[in-house]
Short mmCIF file of C-alpha atoms in Angstrom, two decimals:
data_model
loop_
_atom_site.label_atom_id
_atom_site.label_comp_id
_atom_site.label_asym_id
_atom_site.label_seq_id
_atom_site.Cartn_x
_atom_site.Cartn_y
_atom_site.Cartn_z
CA MET A 1 -23.07 61.45 10.91
CA LYS A 2 -23.63 64.77 12.65
CA PHE A 3 -26.66 66.98 12.11
CA VAL A 4 -27.27 70.47 13.46
CA CYS A 5 -30.87 70.93 14.50
CA LEU A 6 -32.04 74.52 14.74
CA GLY A 7 -35.08 75.01 16.93
CA TYR A 8 -37.30 78.01 16.24
CA ILE A 9 -40.00 79.63 18.36
CA GLN A 10 -42.10 82.76 18.23
CA PRO A 11 -40.72 85.37 20.63
CA GLY A 12 -42.79 85.41 23.82
CA LYS A 13 -44.59 82.14 23.03
CA LEU A 14 -42.93 80.24 25.87
CA GLU A 15 -43.47 83.08 28.33
CA GLU A 16 -47.19 83.27 27.41
CA LEU A 17 -47.84 79.68 28.49
CA PRO A 18 -49.27 79.15 31.96
CA GLU A 19 -46.45 78.24 34.34
CA SER A 20 -47.64 74.64 34.83
CA GLN A 21 -47.86 74.09 31.05
CA ARG A 22 -44.45 75.72 30.48
CA HIS A 23 -42.86 73.51 33.15
CA ALA A 24 -44.50 70.38 31.71
CA MET A 25 -43.29 71.24 28.21
CA LEU A 26 -39.72 71.92 29.36
CA ASP A 27 -39.64 68.75 31.45
CA GLU A 28 -40.88 66.72 28.48
CA CYS A 29 -38.23 68.26 26.20
CA PHE A 30 -35.41 67.70 28.68
CA GLU A 31 -36.54 64.13 29.29
CA TYR A 32 -36.35 63.44 25.54
CA ASP A 33 -32.92 65.10 25.40
CA ASP A 34 -31.85 62.69 28.16
CA GLN A 35 -33.06 59.76 26.02
CA LEU A 36 -31.07 61.09 23.05
CA ARG A 37 -27.96 61.35 25.29
CA ALA A 38 -28.46 57.84 26.68
CA ASN A 39 -28.52 56.50 23.12
CA ALA A 40 -25.47 58.55 22.01
CA HIS A 41 -27.52 60.76 19.67
CA PHE A 42 -27.25 64.08 21.59
CA THR A 43 -23.70 65.35 21.15
CA GLY A 44 -24.22 68.98 22.13
CA GLY A 45 -26.59 71.86 22.19
CA GLU A 46 -27.39 75.23 23.64
CA ALA A 47 -30.48 77.32 24.21
CA LEU A 48 -30.21 80.90 23.06
CA GLN A 49 -31.16 84.07 24.87
CA PRO A 50 -33.92 86.14 23.23
CA PRO A 51 -33.26 87.86 19.89
CA ALA A 52 -33.23 91.24 21.65
CA ASN A 53 -29.89 90.19 23.19
CA ALA A 54 -28.32 89.39 19.82
CA VAL A 55 -25.91 91.44 17.76
CA THR A 56 -25.11 90.93 14.10
CA LEU A 57 -21.65 91.48 12.60
CA TYR A 58 -21.18 92.23 8.93
CA TRP A 59 -18.56 93.70 6.61
CA GLU A 60 -19.20 97.23 5.40
CA ASN A 61 -16.88 99.78 3.82
CA GLY A 62 -13.76 97.76 4.59
CA LYS A 63 -14.49 97.10 8.26
CA VAL A 64 -16.72 95.16 10.61
CA ALA A 65 -20.00 96.83 11.49
CA VAL A 66 -22.25 95.78 14.36
CA THR A 67 -26.02 96.12 14.64
CA ASP A 68 -28.30 95.20 17.51
CA GLY A 69 -30.66 92.30 17.05
CA PRO A 70 -30.78 89.09 15.06
CA TYR A 71 -29.68 88.79 11.45
CA ALA A 72 -33.14 87.90 10.15
CA GLU A 73 -36.34 89.66 11.09
CA THR A 74 -38.85 86.83 10.99
CA LYS A 75 -41.97 85.71 12.81
CA GLU A 76 -40.06 82.88 14.48
CA GLN A 77 -36.56 83.26 15.85
CA LEU A 78 -33.81 80.77 16.50
CA GLY A 79 -34.26 79.52 20.06
CA GLY A 80 -31.52 76.92 20.30
CA ILE A 81 -29.35 74.37 18.60
CA LEU A 82 -28.91 70.65 19.13
CA VAL A 83 -26.10 68.63 17.60
CA LEU A 84 -27.40 65.19 16.79
CA GLU A 85 -25.59 61.99 15.83
CA ALA A 86 -27.66 59.91 13.41
CA ARG A 87 -27.10 57.29 10.69
CA ASP A 88 -28.46 59.54 7.93
CA LEU A 89 -30.96 62.34 7.32
CA ASN A 90 -33.94 60.01 7.57
CA HIS A 91 -32.74 58.81 10.96
CA ALA A 92 -32.23 62.43 12.11
CA ILE A 93 -35.78 63.26 10.98
CA GLN A 94 -37.11 60.22 12.81
CA LEU A 95 -35.31 61.21 16.04
CA MET A 96 -36.27 64.88 15.94
CA SER A 97 -39.88 64.21 14.93
CA ARG A 98 -40.33 62.68 18.40
CA HIS A 99 -38.87 65.75 20.14
CA PRO A 100 -41.63 67.49 22.13
CA GLY A 101 -40.21 70.91 21.17
CA VAL A 102 -41.49 70.47 17.62
CA LYS A 103 -45.00 71.15 18.98
CA TYR A 104 -43.91 74.71 19.87
CA GLY A 105 -41.87 75.65 16.82
CA PRO A 106 -40.20 74.10 13.81
CA PHE A 107 -36.82 72.39 13.75
CA GLU A 108 -34.50 72.82 10.79
CA ILE A 109 -32.12 69.87 10.36
CA ARG A 110 -28.89 70.30 8.41
CA PRO A 111 -26.06 67.84 7.93
CA ALA A 112 -22.90 69.19 9.55
CA ALA A 113 -20.12 69.92 7.10
CA ASP A 114 -16.84 68.08 7.58
CA LEU A 115 -14.16 70.75 7.12
CA SER A 116 -11.19 68.58 8.11
CA ASP A 117 -9.82 68.40 4.53
CA MET A 118 -10.20 72.16 4.10
CA VAL A 119 -8.46 72.80 7.43
CA ARG A 120 -5.57 70.48 6.52
CA GLU A 121 -5.17 72.16 3.12
CA SER A 122 -5.18 75.59 4.76
CA GLU A 123 -2.65 74.51 7.36
CA HIS A 124 -0.43 73.24 4.57
CA ARG A 125 -0.74 76.56 2.68
CA ARG A 126 0.04 78.47 5.88
CA GLY A 127 3.12 76.31 6.58
CA LYS A 128 1.71 74.60 9.65
CA ASN A 129 2.53 70.97 10.37
CA ALA A 130 5.48 71.18 7.96
CA GLY A 131 6.81 67.86 9.25
CA ALA A 132 3.53 66.00 8.90
#
């Protein structure tokens, strides 16, 4: 079962660490990610650039509007995502509780939604795969 793990961190927190401590923390995190990969638990992930580089799209007055910055103004901002393969939520919690990054900011773990039935139904409504 897939889980999306959202890693949060206070803006500037990583940059405020002394270089040796920052390098040690990153090395520890990447080493654990390697362990997750080796055991077929890490199926994808990306770090995110700072919130200042974000834009937010929303619908307003019949069209898409764009604002600078993240959607939510909070103390901690989304720093990255990790897609995890685990037996169940308890297993995902067990795996992520050992991730060194949790010392620097919380992780939110959500089961990934399987949209395959919805996609098939939509394709059928839209006349795709008529022969299938």
